[in-house]
């Protein structure tokens, strides 16, 4: 096959495909996200013995709605952010290496996937931080009728302004550097399992179109690569997600009612306080439901993403 001119960003399609994959991923994975937040939130410490025990208990006490509490915020914010992640990843890849012309092929250095993924994560954190703050606040309620997404966001903004909505931003962008290992792993797995030399252009989006046309991959390649990419990404930066959740779930006041400094006032103070009280294992609390969620969520995300390219 004659190679196409590659590495020219198609931002609308990239964004649409990424968003569609993000919506599907949120719907599939949100119950496990609720469990993860409950495990990480000190207010629920000791209430749940395992991931599936937590799912059963939440469903029993709070019904189906309890498992999907706070889902509106990630659908509004995180799903479009997924589109932003994929689009910014491709754009960054286009800056790292000049476009190829027809007839040229080149296997990009895997480091470029790592760098572009980290950049896309930092971009995404500008939206992830406020939307996840609202989601975590809502997931922390156990009543049958918690405040709505809009009312929580409005209350935070009224009390603390934009700064309040970006509480936990530092730990959020540090965690979202995990998109570097995310895209890197996806590429490594596809190269390892593909019967032909795939992804020989500048980025996975452009090559996706050519692979779909040639139909050279097994049906299981993308699900396998997507699922493992999610597991690796979360494992590398999970401790920072714990820190972010604790910081965002806690009061934003600098001091507690008794006059003492709020131990969850900054990223560093949250790390120090959590380690001093609960040891290093606290930074992996909730990892189980997160990894269980990561597999189907990212299988769906990448599968929908590539299906969109096939349709358009």
PDB file of C-alpha atoms in Angstrom:
ATOM      1  CA  UNK A   1       0.000   0.000   0.000  1.00  0.00           C
ATOM      2  CA  UNK A   2       1.259   3.484  -0.821  1.00  0.00           C
ATOM      3  CA  UNK A   3       1.702   5.429   2.404  1.00  0.00           C
ATOM      4  CA  UNK A   4      -0.448   8.469   2.952  1.00  0.00           C
ATOM      5  CA  UNK A   5       0.844  11.811   4.003  1.00  0.00           C
ATOM      6  CA  UNK A   6       0.695  11.457   7.756  1.00  0.00           C
ATOM      7  CA  UNK A   7       0.906  13.358  10.982  1.00  0.00           C
ATOM      8  CA  UNK A   8      -1.530  16.082   9.948  1.00  0.00           C
ATOM      9  CA  UNK A   9      -3.851  16.553  12.941  1.00  0.00           C
ATOM     10  CA  UNK A  10      -7.583  16.119  12.375  1.00  0.00           C
ATOM     11  CA  UNK A  11      -8.723  17.765  15.612  1.00  0.00           C
ATOM     12  CA  UNK A  12     -12.483  17.444  15.095  1.00  0.00           C
ATOM     13  CA  UNK A  13     -12.390  13.708  14.418  1.00  0.00           C
ATOM     14  CA  UNK A  14      -9.761  13.127  17.107  1.00  0.00           C
ATOM     15  CA  UNK A  15     -11.879  14.996  19.648  1.00  0.00           C
ATOM     16  CA  UNK A  16     -15.148  13.328  18.620  1.00  0.00           C
ATOM     17  CA  UNK A  17     -13.680   9.814  18.668  1.00  0.00           C
ATOM     18  CA  UNK A  18     -11.980  10.388  22.006  1.00  0.00           C
ATOM     19  CA  UNK A  19     -15.144  11.853  23.529  1.00  0.00           C
ATOM     20  CA  UNK A  20     -17.285   8.940  22.325  1.00  0.00           C
ATOM     21  CA  UNK A  21     -14.805   6.517  23.838  1.00  0.00           C
ATOM     22  CA  UNK A  22     -14.743   8.559  27.031  1.00  0.00           C
ATOM     23  CA  UNK A  23     -18.531   8.504  27.462  1.00  0.00           C
ATOM     24  CA  UNK A  24     -18.624   4.732  26.996  1.00  0.00           C
ATOM     25  CA  UNK A  25     -15.728   4.313  29.414  1.00  0.00           C
ATOM     26  CA  UNK A  26     -17.415   6.412  32.108  1.00  0.00           C
ATOM     27  CA  UNK A  27     -20.671   4.444  31.873  1.00  0.00           C
ATOM     28  CA  UNK A  28     -18.856   1.108  32.133  1.00  0.00           C
ATOM     29  CA  UNK A  29     -16.452   2.067  34.899  1.00  0.00           C
ATOM     30  CA  UNK A  30     -18.295   4.502  37.181  1.00  0.00           C
ATOM     31  CA  UNK A  31     -19.552   1.970  39.785  1.00  0.00           C
ATOM     32  CA  UNK A  32     -15.942   0.924  40.385  1.00  0.00           C
ATOM     33  CA  UNK A  33     -14.929   4.579  40.591  1.00  0.00           C
ATOM     34  CA  UNK A  34     -17.512   5.101  43.334  1.00  0.00           C
ATOM     35  CA  UNK A  35     -16.017   2.166  45.248  1.00  0.00           C
ATOM     36  CA  UNK A  36     -12.496   3.547  44.750  1.00  0.00           C
ATOM     37  CA  UNK A  37     -13.484   6.955  46.146  1.00  0.00           C
ATOM     38  CA  UNK A  38     -15.147   5.329  49.170  1.00  0.00           C
ATOM     39  CA  UNK A  39     -11.991   3.288  49.864  1.00  0.00           C
ATOM     40  CA  UNK A  40      -9.780   6.369  49.620  1.00  0.00           C
ATOM     41  CA  UNK A  41     -12.004   8.706  51.653  1.00  0.00           C
ATOM     42  CA  UNK A  42     -11.078   8.539  55.380  1.00  0.00           C
ATOM     43  CA  UNK A  43     -14.755   9.095  56.244  1.00  0.00           C
ATOM     44  CA  UNK A  44     -15.523   5.552  54.998  1.00  0.00           C
ATOM     45  CA  UNK A  45     -12.447   3.867  56.478  1.00  0.00           C
ATOM     46  CA  UNK A  46     -13.091   0.237  57.450  1.00  0.00           C
ATOM     47  CA  UNK A  47     -16.636   0.062  56.066  1.00  0.00           C
ATOM     48  CA  UNK A  48     -15.815  -2.152  53.094  1.00  0.00           C
ATOM     49  CA  UNK A  49     -13.779  -5.368  53.078  1.00  0.00           C
ATOM     50  CA  UNK A  50     -13.320  -5.810  49.321  1.00  0.00           C
ATOM     51  CA  UNK A  51     -14.255  -4.317  45.968  1.00  0.00           C
ATOM     52  CA  UNK A  52     -17.190  -6.612  45.290  1.00  0.00           C
ATOM     53  CA  UNK A  53     -18.362  -6.505  48.906  1.00  0.00           C
ATOM     54  CA  UNK A  54     -18.449  -2.720  48.584  1.00  0.00           C
ATOM     55  CA  UNK A  55     -20.432  -2.944  45.338  1.00  0.00           C
ATOM     56  CA  UNK A  56     -22.991  -5.220  47.007  1.00  0.00           C
ATOM     57  CA  UNK A  57     -23.264  -3.065  50.133  1.00  0.00           C
ATOM     58  CA  UNK A  58     -23.636   0.201  48.230  1.00  0.00           C
ATOM     59  CA  UNK A  59     -26.236  -1.342  45.914  1.00  0.00           C
ATOM     60  CA  UNK A  60     -28.123  -2.768  48.905  1.00  0.00           C
ATOM     61  CA  UNK A  61     -28.136   0.421  50.982  1.00  0.00           C
ATOM     62  CA  UNK A  62     -28.205   3.088  48.300  1.00  0.00           C
ATOM     63  CA  UNK A  63     -29.702   1.157  45.364  1.00  0.00           C
ATOM     64  CA  UNK A  64     -28.485   1.362  41.781  1.00  0.00           C
ATOM     65  CA  UNK A  65     -28.359   5.147  41.978  1.00  0.00           C
ATOM     66  CA  UNK A  66     -25.721   4.899  44.696  1.00  0.00           C
ATOM     67  CA  UNK A  67     -23.287   3.183  42.341  1.00  0.00           C
ATOM     68  CA  UNK A  68     -23.771   5.905  39.730  1.00  0.00           C
ATOM     69  CA  UNK A  69     -23.734   8.801  42.164  1.00  0.00           C
ATOM     70  CA  UNK A  70     -21.754  11.677  40.686  1.00  0.00           C
ATOM     71  CA  UNK A  71     -21.762  10.225  37.153  1.00  0.00           C
ATOM     72  CA  UNK A  72     -23.080  13.448  35.598  1.00  0.00           C
ATOM     73  CA  UNK A  73     -19.909  15.359  36.405  1.00  0.00           C
ATOM     74  CA  UNK A  74     -17.506  12.963  34.614  1.00  0.00           C
ATOM     75  CA  UNK A  75     -19.841  12.608  31.628  1.00  0.00           C
ATOM     76  CA  UNK A  76     -19.943  16.397  31.305  1.00  0.00           C
ATOM     77  CA  UNK A  77     -16.268  16.884  32.069  1.00  0.00           C
ATOM     78  CA  UNK A  78     -14.170  13.720  31.925  1.00  0.00           C
ATOM     79  CA  UNK A  79     -15.665  12.279  28.719  1.00  0.00           C
ATOM     80  CA  UNK A  80     -14.960  15.425  26.644  1.00  0.00           C
ATOM     81  CA  UNK A  81     -11.582  15.580  28.375  1.00  0.00           C
ATOM     82  CA  UNK A  82     -10.905  12.181  26.868  1.00  0.00           C
ATOM     83  CA  UNK A  83     -11.448  13.790  23.481  1.00  0.00           C
ATOM     84  CA  UNK A  84      -9.079  16.571  24.479  1.00  0.00           C
ATOM     85  CA  UNK A  85      -6.493  14.001  25.588  1.00  0.00           C
ATOM     86  CA  UNK A  86      -6.513  12.170  22.266  1.00  0.00           C
ATOM     87  CA  UNK A  87      -6.531  15.390  20.224  1.00  0.00           C
ATOM     88  CA  UNK A  88      -3.732  17.026  22.241  1.00  0.00           C
ATOM     89  CA  UNK A  89      -1.746  13.785  22.095  1.00  0.00           C
ATOM     90  CA  UNK A  90      -1.883  13.781  18.312  1.00  0.00           C
ATOM     91  CA  UNK A  91      -1.056  17.480  18.092  1.00  0.00           C
ATOM     92  CA  UNK A  92       1.949  17.048  20.390  1.00  0.00           C
ATOM     93  CA  UNK A  93       3.131  14.130  18.270  1.00  0.00           C
ATOM     94  CA  UNK A  94       2.947  16.403  15.217  1.00  0.00           C
ATOM     95  CA  UNK A  95       5.276  18.867  16.962  1.00  0.00           C
ATOM     96  CA  UNK A  96       7.762  16.252  18.099  1.00  0.00           C
ATOM     97  CA  UNK A  97       8.480  15.035  14.552  1.00  0.00           C
ATOM     98  CA  UNK A  98       7.925  16.747  11.155  1.00  0.00           C
ATOM     99  CA  UNK A  99       5.213  15.344   8.858  1.00  0.00           C
ATOM    100  CA  UNK A 100       6.074  12.493   6.538  1.00  0.00           C
ATOM    101  CA  UNK A 101       5.335  12.789   2.843  1.00  0.00           C
ATOM    102  CA  UNK A 102       3.925  10.118   0.564  1.00  0.00           C
ATOM    103  CA  UNK A 103       6.080   7.046   0.266  1.00  0.00           C
ATOM    104  CA  UNK A 104       7.933   7.680   3.525  1.00  0.00           C
ATOM    105  CA  UNK A 105       7.704   5.403   6.546  1.00  0.00           C
ATOM    106  CA  UNK A 106       9.329   5.691   9.906  1.00  0.00           C
ATOM    107  CA  UNK A 107       8.893   3.985  13.231  1.00  0.00           C
ATOM    108  CA  UNK A 108       8.714   6.752  15.827  1.00  0.00           C
ATOM    109  CA  UNK A 109      10.767   6.462  18.982  1.00  0.00           C
ATOM    110  CA  UNK A 110       8.628   5.121  21.822  1.00  0.00           C
ATOM    111  CA  UNK A 111       9.836   8.011  23.973  1.00  0.00           C
ATOM    112  CA  UNK A 112       7.750  10.338  21.811  1.00  0.00           C
ATOM    113  CA  UNK A 113       4.598   8.497  22.893  1.00  0.00           C
ATOM    114  CA  UNK A 114       5.627   8.915  26.523  1.00  0.00           C
ATOM    115  CA  UNK A 115       6.289  12.654  26.158  1.00  0.00           C
ATOM    116  CA  UNK A 116       3.142  13.368  24.130  1.00  0.00           C
ATOM    117  CA  UNK A 117       1.055  11.393  26.613  1.00  0.00           C
ATOM    118  CA  UNK A 118       2.424  13.367  29.567  1.00  0.00           C
ATOM    119  CA  UNK A 119       1.657  16.649  27.785  1.00  0.00           C
ATOM    120  CA  UNK A 120      -1.898  15.536  27.025  1.00  0.00           C
ATOM    121  CA  UNK A 121      -2.334  14.605  30.699  1.00  0.00           C
ATOM    122  CA  UNK A 122      -1.275  18.060  31.873  1.00  0.00           C
ATOM    123  CA  UNK A 123      -3.716  19.635  29.411  1.00  0.00           C
ATOM    124  CA  UNK A 124      -6.503  17.350  30.623  1.00  0.00           C
ATOM    125  CA  UNK A 125      -5.875  18.136  34.295  1.00  0.00           C
ATOM    126  CA  UNK A 126      -7.114  21.700  33.773  1.00  0.00           C
ATOM    127  CA  UNK A 127     -10.594  20.214  33.376  1.00  0.00           C
ATOM    128  CA  UNK A 128     -10.168  17.028  35.414  1.00  0.00           C
ATOM    129  CA  UNK A 129      -9.383  18.907  38.630  1.00  0.00           C
ATOM    130  CA  UNK A 130     -12.704  20.789  39.022  1.00  0.00           C
ATOM    131  CA  UNK A 131     -14.922  18.036  37.592  1.00  0.00           C
ATOM    132  CA  UNK A 132     -13.377  15.371  39.825  1.00  0.00           C
ATOM    133  CA  UNK A 133     -13.653  17.665  42.833  1.00  0.00           C
ATOM    134  CA  UNK A 134     -17.412  17.933  42.301  1.00  0.00           C
ATOM    135  CA  UNK A 135     -17.713  14.189  41.613  1.00  0.00           C
ATOM    136  CA  UNK A 136     -15.829  13.263  44.780  1.00  0.00           C
ATOM    137  CA  UNK A 137     -17.931  15.620  46.903  1.00  0.00           C
ATOM    138  CA  UNK A 138     -21.092  14.025  45.502  1.00  0.00           C
ATOM    139  CA  UNK A 139     -19.829  10.447  45.872  1.00  0.00           C
ATOM    140  CA  UNK A 140     -19.059  11.108  49.531  1.00  0.00           C
ATOM    141  CA  UNK A 141     -22.770  11.528  50.324  1.00  0.00           C
ATOM    142  CA  UNK A 142     -24.638   8.403  51.449  1.00  0.00           C
ATOM    143  CA  UNK A 143     -28.136   9.917  51.570  1.00  0.00           C
ATOM    144  CA  UNK A 144     -30.688   8.903  48.949  1.00  0.00           C
ATOM    145  CA  UNK A 145     -30.967  12.464  47.649  1.00  0.00           C
ATOM    146  CA  UNK A 146     -27.522  14.109  47.631  1.00  0.00           C
ATOM    147  CA  UNK A 147     -27.015  17.645  46.293  1.00  0.00           C
ATOM    148  CA  UNK A 148     -26.886  17.887  42.514  1.00  0.00           C
ATOM    149  CA  UNK A 149     -23.706  18.357  40.507  1.00  0.00           C
ATOM    150  CA  UNK A 150     -24.664  21.944  39.697  1.00  0.00           C
ATOM    151  CA  UNK A 151     -25.536  22.853  43.288  1.00  0.00           C
ATOM    152  CA  UNK A 152     -22.240  21.467  44.612  1.00  0.00           C
ATOM    153  CA  UNK A 153     -20.237  23.335  41.967  1.00  0.00           C
ATOM    154  CA  UNK A 154     -22.192  26.524  42.631  1.00  0.00           C
ATOM    155  CA  UNK A 155     -21.649  26.249  46.385  1.00  0.00           C
ATOM    156  CA  UNK A 156     -17.892  25.731  46.007  1.00  0.00           C
ATOM    157  CA  UNK A 157     -17.610  28.678  43.625  1.00  0.00           C
ATOM    158  CA  UNK A 158     -19.704  30.889  45.898  1.00  0.00           C
ATOM    159  CA  UNK A 159     -17.509  30.139  48.924  1.00  0.00           C
ATOM    160  CA  UNK A 160     -14.064  29.970  47.333  1.00  0.00           C
ATOM    161  CA  UNK A 161     -14.282  31.134  43.730  1.00  0.00           C
ATOM    162  CA  UNK A 162     -12.250  29.580  40.908  1.00  0.00           C
ATOM    163  CA  UNK A 163      -9.481  28.734  43.371  1.00  0.00           C
ATOM    164  CA  UNK A 164     -11.916  26.538  45.287  1.00  0.00           C
ATOM    165  CA  UNK A 165     -12.874  24.595  42.163  1.00  0.00           C
ATOM    166  CA  UNK A 166      -9.194  23.942  41.496  1.00  0.00           C
ATOM    167  CA  UNK A 167      -8.477  22.537  44.928  1.00  0.00           C
ATOM    168  CA  UNK A 168      -6.147  19.563  44.420  1.00  0.00           C
ATOM    169  CA  UNK A 169      -4.916  20.751  41.017  1.00  0.00           C
ATOM    170  CA  UNK A 170      -1.254  20.051  41.796  1.00  0.00           C
ATOM    171  CA  UNK A 171      -1.854  16.427  42.717  1.00  0.00           C
ATOM    172  CA  UNK A 172      -4.214  16.125  39.740  1.00  0.00           C
ATOM    173  CA  UNK A 173      -1.712  17.162  37.065  1.00  0.00           C
ATOM    174  CA  UNK A 174       0.999  15.054  38.686  1.00  0.00           C
ATOM    175  CA  UNK A 175      -1.337  12.059  38.572  1.00  0.00           C
ATOM    176  CA  UNK A 176      -2.321  12.784  34.971  1.00  0.00           C
ATOM    177  CA  UNK A 177       1.288  12.426  33.878  1.00  0.00           C
ATOM    178  CA  UNK A 178       0.197   8.789  33.852  1.00  0.00           C
ATOM    179  CA  UNK A 179      -1.111   9.356  30.330  1.00  0.00           C
ATOM    180  CA  UNK A 180       2.516   9.062  29.256  1.00  0.00           C
ATOM    181  CA  UNK A 181       2.764   5.393  30.305  1.00  0.00           C
ATOM    182  CA  UNK A 182      -0.826   4.989  29.023  1.00  0.00           C
ATOM    183  CA  UNK A 183      -0.088   5.761  25.369  1.00  0.00           C
ATOM    184  CA  UNK A 184       3.386   4.224  25.573  1.00  0.00           C
ATOM    185  CA  UNK A 185       1.990   0.891  26.781  1.00  0.00           C
ATOM    186  CA  UNK A 186      -0.758   0.895  24.157  1.00  0.00           C
ATOM    187  CA  UNK A 187       1.827   1.329  21.415  1.00  0.00           C
ATOM    188  CA  UNK A 188       4.246  -1.247  22.856  1.00  0.00           C
ATOM    189  CA  UNK A 189       1.534  -3.917  23.116  1.00  0.00           C
ATOM    190  CA  UNK A 190       0.254  -3.314  19.584  1.00  0.00           C
ATOM    191  CA  UNK A 191       3.766  -3.575  18.178  1.00  0.00           C
ATOM    192  CA  UNK A 192       4.363  -6.767  20.150  1.00  0.00           C
ATOM    193  CA  UNK A 193       1.201  -8.633  19.130  1.00  0.00           C
ATOM    194  CA  UNK A 194       0.677  -7.418  15.569  1.00  0.00           C
ATOM    195  CA  UNK A 195       1.577  -9.894  12.819  1.00  0.00           C
ATOM    196  CA  UNK A 196       2.815  -7.060  10.617  1.00  0.00           C
ATOM    197  CA  UNK A 197       4.761  -3.927  11.385  1.00  0.00           C
ATOM    198  CA  UNK A 198       2.031  -1.649  12.626  1.00  0.00           C
ATOM    199  CA  UNK A 199       2.144   1.923  13.816  1.00  0.00           C
ATOM    200  CA  UNK A 200       5.066   2.804  11.559  1.00  0.00           C
ATOM    201  CA  UNK A 201       3.980   6.419  11.215  1.00  0.00           C
ATOM    202  CA  UNK A 202       4.131   9.235  13.705  1.00  0.00           C
ATOM    203  CA  UNK A 203       1.190   8.434  15.975  1.00  0.00           C
ATOM    204  CA  UNK A 204      -1.433   5.854  16.724  1.00  0.00           C
ATOM    205  CA  UNK A 205      -4.333   7.949  15.369  1.00  0.00           C
ATOM    206  CA  UNK A 206      -3.025   8.304  11.823  1.00  0.00           C
ATOM    207  CA  UNK A 207      -1.876   4.705  11.726  1.00  0.00           C
ATOM    208  CA  UNK A 208      -5.251   3.578  13.076  1.00  0.00           C
ATOM    209  CA  UNK A 209      -6.900   4.677   9.831  1.00  0.00           C
ATOM    210  CA  UNK A 210      -4.449   2.697   7.689  1.00  0.00           C
ATOM    211  CA  UNK A 211      -4.647  -0.398   9.889  1.00  0.00           C
ATOM    212  CA  UNK A 212      -8.433  -0.385   9.708  1.00  0.00           C
ATOM    213  CA  UNK A 213      -8.286  -0.185   5.920  1.00  0.00           C
ATOM    214  CA  UNK A 214      -5.780  -3.044   5.675  1.00  0.00           C
ATOM    215  CA  UNK A 215      -7.557  -5.079   8.395  1.00  0.00           C
ATOM    216  CA  UNK A 216      -4.305  -6.746   9.450  1.00  0.00           C
ATOM    217  CA  UNK A 217      -4.939  -6.970  13.178  1.00  0.00           C
ATOM    218  CA  UNK A 218      -6.652  -9.619  15.198  1.00  0.00           C
ATOM    219  CA  UNK A 219      -9.891  -8.442  16.828  1.00  0.00           C
ATOM    220  CA  UNK A 220      -8.310  -8.893  20.256  1.00  0.00           C
ATOM    221  CA  UNK A 221      -5.283  -6.620  19.678  1.00  0.00           C
ATOM    222  CA  UNK A 222      -6.941  -3.312  20.565  1.00  0.00           C
ATOM    223  CA  UNK A 223      -8.849  -4.646  23.619  1.00  0.00           C
ATOM    224  CA  UNK A 224      -5.657  -6.253  24.933  1.00  0.00           C
ATOM    225  CA  UNK A 225      -3.549  -3.137  24.387  1.00  0.00           C
ATOM    226  CA  UNK A 226      -6.235  -0.823  25.781  1.00  0.00           C
ATOM    227  CA  UNK A 227      -6.848  -2.902  28.900  1.00  0.00           C
ATOM    228  CA  UNK A 228      -3.148  -3.237  29.726  1.00  0.00           C
ATOM    229  CA  UNK A 229      -2.555   0.459  29.013  1.00  0.00           C
ATOM    230  CA  UNK A 230      -5.142   1.359  31.638  1.00  0.00           C
ATOM    231  CA  UNK A 231      -3.617  -0.991  34.217  1.00  0.00           C
ATOM    232  CA  UNK A 232      -0.065   0.316  33.697  1.00  0.00           C
ATOM    233  CA  UNK A 233      -1.161   3.956  33.710  1.00  0.00           C
ATOM    234  CA  UNK A 234      -3.060   3.679  36.983  1.00  0.00           C
ATOM    235  CA  UNK A 235      -0.395   1.595  38.701  1.00  0.00           C
ATOM    236  CA  UNK A 236       2.338   4.152  37.988  1.00  0.00           C
ATOM    237  CA  UNK A 237       0.541   7.184  39.427  1.00  0.00           C
ATOM    238  CA  UNK A 238      -2.071   5.724  41.776  1.00  0.00           C
ATOM    239  CA  UNK A 239      -0.555   7.077  45.030  1.00  0.00           C
ATOM    240  CA  UNK A 240      -1.109  10.603  43.712  1.00  0.00           C
ATOM    241  CA  UNK A 241      -4.749   9.768  43.009  1.00  0.00           C
ATOM    242  CA  UNK A 242      -5.163   8.772  46.656  1.00  0.00           C
ATOM    243  CA  UNK A 243      -3.619  12.082  47.716  1.00  0.00           C
ATOM    244  CA  UNK A 244      -5.874  14.008  45.335  1.00  0.00           C
ATOM    245  CA  UNK A 245      -9.019  12.255  46.551  1.00  0.00           C
ATOM    246  CA  UNK A 246      -8.224  12.885  50.221  1.00  0.00           C
ATOM    247  CA  UNK A 247      -7.375  16.507  49.578  1.00  0.00           C
ATOM    248  CA  UNK A 248     -10.519  17.145  47.521  1.00  0.00           C
ATOM    249  CA  UNK A 249     -12.840  15.247  49.876  1.00  0.00           C
ATOM    250  CA  UNK A 250     -11.651  17.219  52.913  1.00  0.00           C
ATOM    251  CA  UNK A 251     -12.641  20.692  54.007  1.00  0.00           C
ATOM    252  CA  UNK A 252     -10.914  23.511  52.148  1.00  0.00           C
ATOM    253  CA  UNK A 253     -10.425  25.476  55.368  1.00  0.00           C
ATOM    254  CA  UNK A 254      -6.813  26.052  56.367  1.00  0.00           C
ATOM    255  CA  UNK A 255      -7.631  25.286  59.996  1.00  0.00           C
ATOM    256  CA  UNK A 256      -9.947  22.802  61.663  1.00  0.00           C
ATOM    257  CA  UNK A 257     -12.712  23.913  64.073  1.00  0.00           C
ATOM    258  CA  UNK A 258     -10.364  23.151  67.010  1.00  0.00           C
ATOM    259  CA  UNK A 259      -7.790  25.593  65.646  1.00  0.00           C
ATOM    260  CA  UNK A 260      -5.299  23.019  64.403  1.00  0.00           C
ATOM    261  CA  UNK A 261      -3.943  23.154  60.864  1.00  0.00           C
ATOM    262  CA  UNK A 262      -5.969  21.120  58.384  1.00  0.00           C
ATOM    263  CA  UNK A 263      -3.743  18.092  57.593  1.00  0.00           C
ATOM    264  CA  UNK A 264      -5.271  17.922  54.104  1.00  0.00           C
ATOM    265  CA  UNK A 265      -4.568  21.538  53.144  1.00  0.00           C
ATOM    266  CA  UNK A 266      -1.866  20.839  50.495  1.00  0.00           C
ATOM    267  CA  UNK A 267      -0.499  17.930  48.466  1.00  0.00           C
ATOM    268  CA  UNK A 268       2.613  17.661  50.641  1.00  0.00           C
ATOM    269  CA  UNK A 269       0.750  17.929  53.956  1.00  0.00           C
ATOM    270  CA  UNK A 270      -1.705  15.259  52.784  1.00  0.00           C
ATOM    271  CA  UNK A 271       1.169  12.904  51.924  1.00  0.00           C
ATOM    272  CA  UNK A 272       2.903  13.488  55.274  1.00  0.00           C
ATOM    273  CA  UNK A 273      -0.255  13.136  57.371  1.00  0.00           C
ATOM    274  CA  UNK A 274      -1.533  10.051  55.547  1.00  0.00           C
ATOM    275  CA  UNK A 275       1.828   8.279  55.798  1.00  0.00           C
ATOM    276  CA  UNK A 276       2.295   9.172  59.482  1.00  0.00           C
ATOM    277  CA  UNK A 277      -1.133   7.829  60.445  1.00  0.00           C
ATOM    278  CA  UNK A 278      -1.616   4.869  58.104  1.00  0.00           C
ATOM    279  CA  UNK A 279       1.748   3.932  56.596  1.00  0.00           C
ATOM    280  CA  UNK A 280       2.710   3.444  52.951  1.00  0.00           C
ATOM    281  CA  UNK A 281      -0.153   1.049  52.238  1.00  0.00           C
ATOM    282  CA  UNK A 282      -2.620   3.925  52.399  1.00  0.00           C
ATOM    283  CA  UNK A 283      -1.316   5.169  49.051  1.00  0.00           C
ATOM    284  CA  UNK A 284      -2.589   2.013  47.375  1.00  0.00           C
ATOM    285  CA  UNK A 285      -5.999   1.984  49.030  1.00  0.00           C
ATOM    286  CA  UNK A 286      -8.635   1.552  46.357  1.00  0.00           C
ATOM    287  CA  UNK A 287      -6.171   0.159  43.804  1.00  0.00           C
ATOM    288  CA  UNK A 288      -8.190  -3.057  43.454  1.00  0.00           C
ATOM    289  CA  UNK A 289     -11.424  -1.486  42.174  1.00  0.00           C
ATOM    290  CA  UNK A 290      -9.393   0.933  40.081  1.00  0.00           C
ATOM    291  CA  UNK A 291      -7.553  -1.823  38.205  1.00  0.00           C
ATOM    292  CA  UNK A 292     -10.751  -3.837  37.829  1.00  0.00           C
ATOM    293  CA  UNK A 293     -12.383  -0.729  36.370  1.00  0.00           C
ATOM    294  CA  UNK A 294      -9.368   0.129  34.197  1.00  0.00           C
ATOM    295  CA  UNK A 295      -9.588  -3.019  32.090  1.00  0.00           C
ATOM    296  CA  UNK A 296     -13.182  -2.790  30.743  1.00  0.00           C
ATOM    297  CA  UNK A 297     -13.117   1.016  30.706  1.00  0.00           C
ATOM    298  CA  UNK A 298     -10.056   1.231  28.489  1.00  0.00           C
ATOM    299  CA  UNK A 299     -11.067  -1.717  26.337  1.00  0.00           C
ATOM    300  CA  UNK A 300     -14.268   0.177  25.573  1.00  0.00           C
ATOM    301  CA  UNK A 301     -12.522   3.549  25.217  1.00  0.00           C
ATOM    302  CA  UNK A 302      -9.972   2.422  22.629  1.00  0.00           C
ATOM    303  CA  UNK A 303     -12.441   0.151  20.818  1.00  0.00           C
ATOM    304  CA  UNK A 304     -14.978   2.962  20.422  1.00  0.00           C
ATOM    305  CA  UNK A 305     -12.209   5.365  19.435  1.00  0.00           C
ATOM    306  CA  UNK A 306     -11.025   3.121  16.624  1.00  0.00           C
ATOM    307  CA  UNK A 307     -14.604   2.297  15.577  1.00  0.00           C
ATOM    308  CA  UNK A 308     -15.217   6.018  15.057  1.00  0.00           C
ATOM    309  CA  UNK A 309     -12.281   6.171  12.640  1.00  0.00           C
ATOM    310  CA  UNK A 310     -13.689   3.169  10.807  1.00  0.00           C
ATOM    311  CA  UNK A 311     -17.078   4.871  10.420  1.00  0.00           C
ATOM    312  CA  UNK A 312     -15.706   8.239   9.331  1.00  0.00           C
TER     313      UNK A 312
END
